[in-house]
């Protein structure tokens, strides 16, 4: 009896030690708590990648009759009937899922970038599971999309859920989302540095010493967990590379420009397909099936366009292929990817951009070796540079893609050359286009998101939360004499003027009315109203309010309920708006620098 009570007592103490409040306190007071959460995030991410990857491979084996464990896109000969029918069947199944989800959950699904930019790192696990299911249907039935969207969505959502349960601060919650994404990419590519900088550049939007350890630990943990179950990695034989000389940087920079232009065309192509689909009479639930027909027809020409393209990439790097075959495969993959995403298949362009970039690199190498006689770079070297350049142009994250080149080759000289080309591609895209693929899609939806930097607080800092309710009002029909009696000098600075229907008519600056001796007492104050068209609405954020203050050149503006009713609900000063805006900016700065 005593022995049982002893173990029960120990279990209770252990439970208290691991309670949510204690872990939350540990996270707030010590970096050790964040490190432990990083390990947990990495473990979940590694297991998630393993489960999703094996599920997709099982679907490929069952549907396309390829050996289990083999990459679908690595097969150049498949049964034409299956190749044509599988994407269509996947499109029909996905359409049914889309129909059910649209009826069941009407709110939009938030991805990790949007979650960290607008929602303080809050993500839904249920929504993320829906994304994974849709991604598996799309990829499993051969649509030309990768699984990286499912990997990052699930891993980030699980990490976010842990932070929500523990009621972590906004900055810590955003960091956990970054840990989940870092672990997902690291496990998918056997590349912890790539995963870590994917989180820094694309998910959290910043790097600091406080966030370095948990993100890197998560990436390392996820890589080890994934490799324990799936030993194979995304590795390229370093013996295929030649030594780098200074003259090699000129063709590398030109390759960066070439990939930047190709990346912009690819993103425009996806948007064009999506816009055409939206304007058509085809309902959303039927679009994936129609897209599947196009993908199936393209796959009859080359099965290498199916799925993400892992197997096809290795074939491209390992074999000598003619320029016509490379160009045709690139065009087929580009069209298949654009049609797949534009038609509604769930997935992203991460691995597709790597595959197409490798193709571009090999195509470019044929011409570069003729034009630049002093350069002796191999086609494989150009393929690796093209892979990183196009991915940086489309996905963003120049350091992410540079570290990917380092981790898949293990060659520092090639990495330095790749960095120069990647920076060229990234700067060109930002200067001429201004968006990555994710932020371009946000732009098309009307969201002003250029990166994962936390701008959600701006939306929360709304006019209705800052305005005063103790405003003074008067009717536009009163005389100057009556107005001066009701509002003597020194009683208030501004008075809101209303018309006979009680709608906003403008503002009167009280000192100005007293200081002008030419004003007759019997005149109506409607003649002296200012800012008739300048006002604020309750749902405006602090940034929008500051811009209106600047345009109106007024220190105080009325807040109206709507543009139509024009009923006054409050008053807001410019000084208070700017002070609150500056306080929030400083708060975010401290979070980024790790001072909180």
XYZ file of C-alpha atoms in Angstrom:
596
model
C 0.000 0.000 0.000
C 2.774 2.382 0.991
C 4.655 1.547 -2.240
C 1.629 2.448 -4.382
C 1.061 5.728 -2.571
C 4.722 6.609 -3.070
C 4.487 6.253 -6.867
C 1.191 8.115 -6.988
C 2.843 10.974 -5.082
C 5.780 10.984 -7.504
C 3.431 11.013 -10.497
C 1.573 13.992 -9.074
C 4.819 15.884 -8.556
C 5.907 15.073 -12.115
C 2.571 16.246 -13.471
C 2.876 19.526 -11.580
C 6.401 19.972 -12.884
C 5.192 19.473 -16.449
C 2.053 21.549 -16.029
C 1.236 24.186 -18.612
C 1.777 27.083 -16.239
C 5.221 25.869 -15.178
C 6.397 25.316 -18.747
C 4.988 28.719 -19.700
C 6.933 30.299 -16.834
C 10.071 28.439 -17.938
C 9.674 29.757 -21.493
C 9.228 33.314 -20.245
C 12.136 33.235 -17.808
C 14.727 31.118 -19.611
C 15.865 30.283 -23.129
C 15.975 26.645 -22.024
C 12.188 26.506 -22.217
C 12.221 27.666 -25.846
C 14.922 25.107 -26.626
C 12.724 22.338 -25.231
C 9.812 23.584 -27.299
C 12.137 23.639 -30.317
C 12.977 19.971 -29.725
C 9.264 19.158 -29.443
C 8.488 21.087 -32.637
C 11.295 19.354 -34.506
C 10.157 15.923 -33.343
C 6.591 16.574 -34.484
C 7.823 18.022 -37.780
C 10.090 15.041 -38.490
C 7.332 12.540 -37.748
C 4.866 14.579 -39.799
C 7.170 14.601 -42.825
C 7.686 10.844 -42.533
C 3.952 10.102 -42.324
C 2.986 12.422 -45.190
C 5.878 11.278 -47.402
C 5.204 7.560 -46.886
C 1.486 8.099 -47.467
C 2.202 9.836 -50.792
C 4.611 7.069 -51.860
C 2.012 4.451 -50.956
C -0.547 6.253 -53.115
C 1.924 6.375 -56.003
C 2.621 2.648 -55.646
C -1.081 1.787 -55.500
C -2.283 4.108 -58.280
C 0.613 4.183 -60.742
C 1.972 0.681 -59.964
C 5.520 1.866 -59.252
C 7.587 -0.037 -56.646
C 7.018 1.214 -53.101
C 9.726 3.687 -52.158
C 10.502 4.698 -55.740
C 9.896 8.254 -56.919
C 7.003 8.565 -59.379
C 8.626 11.262 -61.539
C 11.749 9.122 -61.903
C 9.907 6.729 -64.209
C 9.946 7.563 -67.913
C 7.589 4.747 -68.933
C 4.205 4.210 -67.266
C 0.864 2.734 -68.309
C -0.719 5.472 -70.512
C -4.222 4.639 -69.297
C -3.214 5.221 -65.684
C -1.197 8.337 -66.537
C -4.210 9.896 -68.254
C -6.912 8.823 -65.818
C -5.209 9.207 -62.416
C -4.984 13.056 -62.364
C -8.614 13.241 -63.498
C -9.721 10.861 -60.748
C -7.708 12.883 -58.236
C -9.359 16.050 -59.473
C -12.823 14.553 -59.001
C -12.023 13.376 -55.469
C -10.471 16.741 -54.611
C -13.544 18.529 -55.990
C -15.749 16.497 -53.638
C -13.481 17.366 -50.711
C -13.572 21.057 -51.671
C -17.383 20.919 -51.808
C -17.618 19.340 -48.354
C -15.084 21.719 -46.809
C -16.818 24.767 -48.320
C -20.060 23.722 -46.623
C -18.438 22.738 -43.357
C -15.787 25.422 -42.793
C -16.412 28.734 -44.509
C -13.450 30.662 -43.130
C -10.273 30.836 -45.223
C -7.361 28.562 -44.311
C -4.328 30.429 -42.963
C -0.835 29.313 -43.968
C 2.332 29.864 -41.834
C 3.403 33.074 -43.611
C -0.034 34.645 -43.265
C -0.365 33.394 -39.691
C 2.848 35.084 -38.617
C 2.224 38.251 -40.619
C -1.399 38.881 -39.623
C -2.514 36.569 -36.836
C 0.341 36.556 -34.357
C 1.241 32.929 -35.110
C -2.221 31.472 -34.473
C -3.075 28.523 -36.746
C -5.813 25.904 -36.805
C -4.787 22.236 -36.639
C -8.097 21.171 -38.196
C -7.612 23.495 -41.159
C -4.037 22.289 -41.537
C -5.114 18.637 -41.615
C -7.546 19.597 -44.396
C -4.630 21.127 -46.315
C -2.545 17.967 -45.836
C -5.383 15.745 -47.072
C -5.891 17.943 -50.129
C -2.127 18.024 -50.749
C -1.912 14.228 -50.527
C -4.815 13.776 -52.955
C -3.223 16.211 -55.388
C 0.296 14.803 -55.201
C -0.778 11.170 -54.788
C -2.855 11.204 -57.972
C -0.064 12.832 -59.987
C -0.858 16.563 -60.021
C 2.312 18.564 -60.626
C 2.664 19.898 -57.065
C 5.027 19.107 -54.203
C 4.347 18.060 -50.631
C 6.253 20.901 -48.976
C 3.042 22.903 -48.448
C 1.575 20.010 -46.467
C 4.790 19.502 -44.508
C 5.067 23.113 -43.361
C 1.331 23.571 -42.788
C 0.997 20.590 -40.468
C 4.255 21.121 -38.583
C 3.627 24.835 -38.047
C 0.041 24.255 -36.919
C 1.080 21.647 -34.342
C 3.722 24.005 -32.950
C 1.232 26.871 -32.923
C -1.294 24.731 -31.049
C 1.234 23.988 -28.342
C 1.907 27.700 -27.927
C -1.806 28.534 -27.845
C -2.455 25.921 -25.149
C 0.377 27.382 -23.092
C -0.874 30.937 -23.731
C 2.530 32.107 -24.938
C 3.260 35.678 -25.935
C 2.733 36.779 -29.510
C 6.455 36.796 -30.272
C 7.012 33.310 -28.806
C 4.021 31.947 -30.732
C 5.392 33.311 -33.990
C 8.768 31.765 -33.172
C 7.147 28.357 -32.609
C 5.520 28.555 -36.044
C 8.999 29.227 -37.423
C 10.356 26.198 -35.535
C 7.687 23.971 -37.066
C 8.369 25.208 -40.595
C 12.131 24.903 -40.116
C 11.747 21.306 -38.986
C 9.483 20.454 -41.922
C 11.847 21.759 -44.621
C 14.923 20.377 -42.863
C 13.387 16.904 -42.644
C 12.140 17.020 -46.244
C 15.571 17.838 -47.706
C 17.927 16.428 -45.070
C 19.166 20.012 -44.773
C 18.974 21.615 -41.303
C 20.606 24.894 -42.332
C 18.166 25.239 -45.225
C 15.257 24.590 -42.878
C 16.491 27.102 -40.298
C 16.956 29.914 -42.796
C 13.653 29.066 -44.468
C 12.083 29.907 -41.116
C 14.117 33.091 -40.654
C 13.577 34.494 -44.149
C 10.079 33.307 -45.014
C 8.182 32.491 -41.798
C 9.354 34.721 -38.941
C 10.718 37.436 -41.228
C 13.674 38.185 -38.949
C 16.760 36.716 -37.330
C 18.117 37.362 -33.856
C 20.245 35.588 -31.281
C 17.257 34.661 -29.114
C 15.483 32.870 -31.971
C 18.580 31.176 -33.421
C 18.859 28.314 -30.932
C 15.235 27.028 -30.907
C 14.881 27.218 -34.702
C 18.190 25.446 -35.381
C 17.481 22.843 -32.691
C 14.090 22.178 -34.262
C 15.664 21.763 -37.707
C 18.358 19.403 -36.413
C 15.868 17.339 -34.403
C 13.487 17.008 -37.338
C 16.319 15.926 -39.645
C 17.460 13.199 -37.245
C 13.916 11.946 -36.669
C 13.119 11.815 -40.395
C 16.393 10.090 -41.282
C 15.752 7.436 -38.635
C 12.718 6.337 -40.661
C 13.754 7.378 -44.192
C 17.565 7.055 -44.511
C 17.775 8.399 -48.061
C 18.538 12.084 -48.441
C 18.536 14.760 -51.106
C 22.260 14.576 -51.922
C 24.182 15.329 -55.138
C 27.531 13.755 -55.866
C 30.159 16.449 -55.314
C 32.562 14.746 -57.721
C 30.484 16.076 -60.608
C 31.739 19.635 -60.025
C 34.774 21.413 -61.412
C 36.932 23.915 -59.591
C 35.718 27.533 -59.605
C 37.787 30.466 -60.945
C 37.071 34.194 -60.825
C 35.893 34.354 -64.444
C 33.056 31.956 -63.610
C 31.177 34.706 -61.789
C 30.160 36.486 -65.009
C 28.126 33.560 -66.428
C 26.773 32.893 -62.905
C 25.398 36.437 -62.639
C 23.815 36.158 -66.087
C 22.229 32.864 -65.004
C 20.688 34.732 -62.078
C 19.084 37.213 -64.486
C 17.866 34.372 -66.702
C 16.251 32.571 -63.757
C 14.686 35.789 -62.443
C 12.914 36.391 -65.755
C 11.782 32.756 -65.890
C 10.499 32.923 -62.302
C 8.412 36.018 -63.007
C 6.914 34.390 -66.105
C 6.095 31.270 -64.076
C 4.316 33.247 -61.340
C 2.428 35.259 -63.938
C 1.432 32.035 -65.643
C -0.037 30.558 -62.462
C -1.963 33.781 -61.831
C -3.242 33.805 -65.412
C -4.596 30.251 -65.090
C -6.246 31.091 -61.748
C -7.813 34.260 -63.126
C -9.092 32.437 -66.218
C -10.596 29.732 -64.009
C -12.301 32.320 -61.784
C -13.796 34.190 -64.746
C -15.036 31.008 -66.381
C -18.432 29.445 -65.768
C -16.806 26.292 -64.372
C -17.647 25.877 -60.654
C -14.671 25.510 -58.252
C -15.508 21.880 -57.459
C -15.164 20.916 -61.156
C -11.945 22.796 -61.888
C -9.508 20.197 -60.474
C -10.975 17.511 -62.720
C -10.527 19.706 -65.806
C -6.999 20.541 -64.657
C -6.396 16.814 -64.218
C -7.311 16.235 -67.864
C -4.646 18.739 -68.970
C -2.031 17.280 -66.604
C -2.827 13.746 -67.808
C -2.397 14.742 -71.452
C 0.921 16.451 -70.693
C 2.057 13.391 -68.714
C 1.485 11.228 -71.786
C 4.302 13.196 -73.406
C 6.557 12.912 -70.338
C 5.596 11.191 -67.046
C 8.397 13.157 -65.361
C 6.031 16.112 -64.880
C 3.918 14.086 -62.449
C 4.037 14.791 -58.720
C 6.746 16.976 -57.168
C 9.665 15.961 -59.361
C 12.193 14.420 -56.955
C 12.964 11.440 -59.162
C 13.015 13.544 -62.317
C 15.514 15.952 -60.745
C 17.948 13.138 -59.982
C 17.589 11.822 -63.535
C 18.244 15.303 -64.911
C 21.385 15.710 -62.814
C 22.741 12.212 -63.430
C 22.146 11.871 -67.173
C 23.321 13.719 -70.270
C 20.206 15.070 -71.996
C 19.925 17.026 -75.238
C 18.854 20.669 -75.241
C 15.579 19.983 -77.057
C 14.583 17.389 -74.450
C 15.505 19.776 -71.620
C 13.501 22.655 -73.112
C 10.443 20.502 -73.775
C 10.544 19.016 -70.259
C 10.867 22.494 -68.731
C 7.898 23.814 -70.704
C 5.793 20.743 -69.892
C 6.594 21.005 -66.172
C 5.923 24.752 -66.109
C 2.542 24.358 -67.808
C 1.625 21.342 -65.658
C 2.508 23.181 -62.438
C 0.627 26.323 -63.468
C -2.444 24.316 -64.497
C -2.344 22.162 -61.363
C -2.238 25.099 -58.946
C -4.503 27.309 -61.039
C -7.131 24.572 -61.324
C -7.301 24.159 -57.559
C -4.949 21.286 -56.759
C -3.394 21.902 -53.336
C 0.361 22.267 -53.221
C 3.148 24.687 -53.934
C 5.995 25.451 -56.291
C 8.873 24.749 -53.900
C 10.237 21.558 -55.408
C 8.831 22.304 -58.848
C 10.957 25.459 -58.910
C 14.026 23.436 -57.882
C 13.412 20.930 -60.669
C 12.716 23.568 -63.322
C 15.713 25.580 -62.109
C 17.971 22.571 -62.628
C 16.585 22.224 -66.140
C 17.223 25.915 -66.820
C 20.756 25.550 -65.471
C 21.516 22.704 -67.865
C 19.955 24.575 -70.783
C 21.995 27.660 -69.919
C 25.184 25.581 -69.548
C 25.095 24.522 -73.190
C 25.213 28.143 -74.369
C 27.494 29.407 -71.579
C 30.230 26.888 -72.334
C 30.271 28.152 -75.927
C 30.191 31.879 -75.085
C 32.565 31.798 -72.110
C 35.519 29.755 -73.237
C 37.472 30.589 -70.070
C 34.791 29.005 -67.895
C 35.010 25.263 -67.344
C 31.985 24.748 -65.100
C 30.148 21.483 -65.579
C 26.485 21.181 -66.484
C 25.798 19.831 -62.999
C 27.254 22.997 -61.468
C 25.000 25.165 -63.601
C 22.083 22.885 -62.720
C 22.665 23.415 -58.985
C 22.986 27.183 -59.447
C 19.865 27.277 -61.607
C 18.009 25.195 -59.041
C 18.799 27.679 -56.260
C 18.276 30.776 -58.422
C 14.820 29.879 -59.720
C 13.703 28.753 -56.261
C 14.924 32.038 -54.776
C 13.102 33.958 -57.513
C 9.812 32.107 -56.985
C 9.811 31.151 -53.301
C 12.045 33.897 -51.940
C 14.756 33.371 -49.336
C 18.132 33.827 -51.050
C 20.127 32.517 -48.076
C 17.771 29.555 -47.772
C 18.445 28.491 -51.336
C 22.161 29.180 -51.017
C 22.421 26.921 -47.972
C 20.467 24.285 -49.886
C 23.195 24.350 -52.535
C 25.807 23.979 -49.787
C 24.059 21.073 -48.097
C 23.322 19.113 -51.266
C 26.829 19.543 -52.666
C 29.125 20.016 -49.680
C 31.261 22.321 -51.855
C 32.004 25.817 -50.521
C 33.352 27.237 -53.794
C 30.159 26.227 -55.602
C 28.175 27.747 -52.748
C 29.930 31.119 -53.104
C 29.242 31.095 -56.833
C 25.634 30.138 -56.182
C 25.261 32.961 -53.658
C 26.270 35.535 -56.276
C 23.776 34.129 -58.781
C 20.995 33.836 -56.189
C 21.436 37.426 -54.998
C 21.246 38.597 -58.601
C 18.028 36.676 -59.177
C 16.486 37.826 -55.891
C 17.305 41.508 -56.363
C 16.054 41.419 -59.958
C 12.710 39.907 -58.963
C 12.220 42.321 -56.068
C 13.127 45.315 -58.224
C 10.996 44.421 -61.233
C 8.194 42.294 -59.785
C 8.238 42.954 -56.042
C 6.774 39.667 -54.810
C 7.544 36.022 -54.157
C 4.984 33.396 -55.160
C 3.293 33.390 -51.730
C 3.154 37.171 -51.335
C 2.039 37.572 -54.969
C -0.958 35.361 -54.248
C -1.704 37.457 -51.142
C -1.527 40.555 -53.323
C -4.060 39.086 -55.758
C -6.395 38.470 -52.806
C -6.077 42.105 -51.730
C -3.714 41.461 -48.801
C -0.841 43.933 -48.399
C 1.696 41.338 -47.237
C 5.221 41.605 -48.618
C 6.854 39.235 -46.100
C 6.270 37.385 -42.859
C 7.064 40.445 -40.755
C 4.425 40.907 -38.074
C 1.923 43.455 -39.393
C -1.144 41.922 -37.791
C -0.898 44.317 -34.862
C -1.572 47.180 -37.264
C -4.966 45.667 -38.022
C -5.650 45.283 -34.308
C -4.711 48.917 -33.670
C -8.000 50.225 -35.038
C -9.662 53.606 -34.779
C -12.547 52.316 -32.663
C -10.054 51.184 -30.012
C -8.265 54.550 -29.904
C -11.069 57.110 -30.323
C -12.601 59.281 -27.587
C -16.337 59.274 -26.918
C -16.574 62.666 -25.178
C -16.956 64.763 -28.343
C -18.774 68.118 -28.473
C -21.357 68.693 -31.216
C -23.441 71.576 -32.570
C -26.028 72.073 -35.309
C -24.930 73.700 -38.556
C -27.912 76.097 -38.424
C -26.930 77.994 -35.232
C -25.510 81.489 -35.414
C -21.991 82.488 -34.534
C -23.292 84.368 -31.492
C -25.165 81.348 -30.144
C -22.176 79.126 -30.859
C -19.801 81.411 -28.919
C -22.185 81.395 -25.993
C -22.380 77.587 -25.958
C -18.627 77.114 -26.506
C -16.673 80.001 -24.930
C -12.992 80.404 -25.670
C -10.963 77.816 -23.748
C -13.826 75.349 -23.310
C -12.715 73.116 -26.210
C -10.544 73.237 -29.297
C -12.871 71.686 -31.880
C -16.600 71.109 -32.195
C -18.210 68.581 -34.524
C -20.951 70.120 -36.663
C -24.071 68.134 -37.606
C -26.695 68.889 -40.261
C -30.466 68.853 -39.696
C -30.538 65.038 -40.133
C -27.859 64.554 -37.499
C -25.207 63.620 -40.071
C -21.617 64.800 -39.990
C -21.123 68.167 -41.664
C -17.571 69.097 -40.641
C -15.497 70.620 -37.849
C -15.280 74.092 -36.332
C -11.986 75.249 -34.810
C -13.175 77.357 -31.859
C -10.142 79.702 -31.450
C -10.308 80.631 -35.158
C -13.933 81.678 -34.788
C -13.059 84.010 -31.892
C -9.909 85.443 -33.455
C -11.451 86.718 -36.713
C -13.082 90.150 -36.140
C -14.672 90.119 -39.614
C -17.126 87.381 -38.633
C -20.610 88.745 -38.011
C -22.518 87.389 -34.950
C -25.647 86.625 -37.050
C -23.811 84.479 -39.603
C -24.435 80.726 -39.542
C -21.495 78.584 -38.482
C -22.041 76.350 -41.543
C -20.051 78.980 -43.486
C -16.934 78.279 -41.370
C -16.966 74.488 -41.282
C -13.727 72.692 -42.158
C -12.842 69.104 -43.101
C -16.245 68.290 -44.551
C -14.852 65.302 -46.445
C -12.123 64.310 -43.979
C -13.156 61.781 -41.377
C -12.251 58.350 -40.018
C -14.107 55.051 -39.896
C -14.009 52.685 -36.884
C -12.441 49.762 -38.772
C -9.505 51.784 -40.106
C -6.123 50.834 -38.676
C -3.600 53.205 -37.171
C -1.530 53.439 -40.337
C -4.539 54.412 -42.450
C -5.651 56.945 -39.835
C -2.205 58.564 -39.765
C -2.284 58.950 -43.555
C -5.707 60.652 -43.423
C -4.512 63.020 -40.692
C -1.537 63.934 -42.858
C -3.701 64.598 -45.942
C -6.292 66.625 -43.992
C -3.617 68.592 -42.090
C -5.805 68.396 -39.006
C -4.868 67.515 -35.439
C -8.285 66.008 -34.720
C -10.899 64.230 -36.850
C -14.377 62.852 -36.304
C -15.067 59.116 -36.448
C -18.218 58.144 -38.409
C -20.045 54.827 -38.303
C -20.243 54.442 -42.110
C -19.721 56.445 -45.285
C -23.464 56.392 -45.958
C -25.074 57.048 -42.559
C -22.312 59.485 -41.495
C -23.316 59.297 -37.848
C -20.600 60.546 -35.479
C -19.442 57.882 -33.009
C -16.191 59.356 -31.691
C -13.232 61.686 -32.024
C -9.550 60.887 -32.516
C -6.466 63.062 -32.260
C -3.397 62.725 -34.417
C -1.041 62.874 -31.421
C -2.739 59.940 -29.698
C -2.743 57.899 -32.919
C 0.951 58.461 -33.542
C 1.829 57.755 -29.924
C -0.031 54.421 -29.911
C 1.471 53.534 -33.290
C 4.982 54.315 -32.033
C 4.429 52.286 -28.856
C 3.428 49.231 -30.884
C 6.355 49.677 -33.257
C 8.742 49.815 -30.320
C 7.134 46.710 -28.837
C 7.679 44.778 -32.071
C 11.239 46.072 -32.288
C 11.973 44.693 -28.821
C 10.487 41.346 -29.806
C 12.663 41.170 -32.934
C 15.826 42.123 -31.041
C 15.073 39.665 -28.239
C 14.808 42.347 -25.535
C 11.513 40.987 -24.144
